[in-house]
């Protein structure tokens, strides 16, 4: 079976959606599913050349809708080559273009089978995006867009793929009419991380020699208000001022330092030498940062899955997260970390809880972190569930 994955961008800086596609494709191949990608990226970009599966990069998109004039003609010319189409993400031109292409193809090829379309929203139907006080105009825009376009895309597809049960349930809340033909909790997973090697750590401390070899709290995500990094920095400063606990360094790794919000966070943290901003880390330096941490920290206001969270679990690192990270139930159930609310108080409590744990308890939690990964989030488990869903329908 040949599958086309349609995604706005495969750029690594655009978050977990593109990484999720990269993780899934090799694993799906073991189930006889051949995957290709079409995206709106520069075909000469280095990140396009780095992947070992077929990517049809049509050129950079334009505007906030990420319009790319080549996409619809490309789809119409190539739809017949695929048995399944997976739309990754919503609210942008690519989902509209697939829906329109399928409609046109059906009208002009009535005697030919049409590929079945599935949608993987990657958290983009989470109620947070309609309820957050900072998103009132965007929430209105999404509501209008849903009424005019997106409800036809969602309700016309063969089914919806979700990364966890929490995402599936939350997707039913914000919009109406919401009547997908089927819903699948296919899960999400990551490959086993590379084993630790001293060169990973060496590359990290060569560039950032101020990072302590005794461990630190690691925030590894976009420096963005949604991620709760401002709460984390303030909670860290508050604990430091108390002076009654042994507090490790806080390493903040991720893109976004150049934004207005990123500059603000750095200004707030400027007086504390133990808060270290590295910018985005990739490859061995990223893995070195994870392996060198005491614990991973993410007090996010909304996180559909959190690939970096699961990467930390797979590296035997306990995770200190908010209950707005949709996989928090699995983590809490096996004691693979500490879960609190996405508030300043919650961020402070989870840091304090970790700081007062005994070394033995920290070690047991690290072992349980790895158990969470093996029980819920291996790429093989997720690929098997998605393959079953894709094969459950005869050629549409």
PDB file of C-alpha atoms in Angstrom, residues 58 148 248 250:
ATOM      1  CA  UNK A  58       6.957  22.171  -3.953  1.00  0.00           C
ATOM      2  CA  UNK A 148     -16.859  27.672   6.082  1.00  0.00           C
ATOM      3  CA  UNK A 248      20.606  22.557  40.115  1.00  0.00           C
ATOM      4  CA  UNK A 250      18.304  25.279  34.605  1.00  0.00           C
TER       5      UNK A 250
END
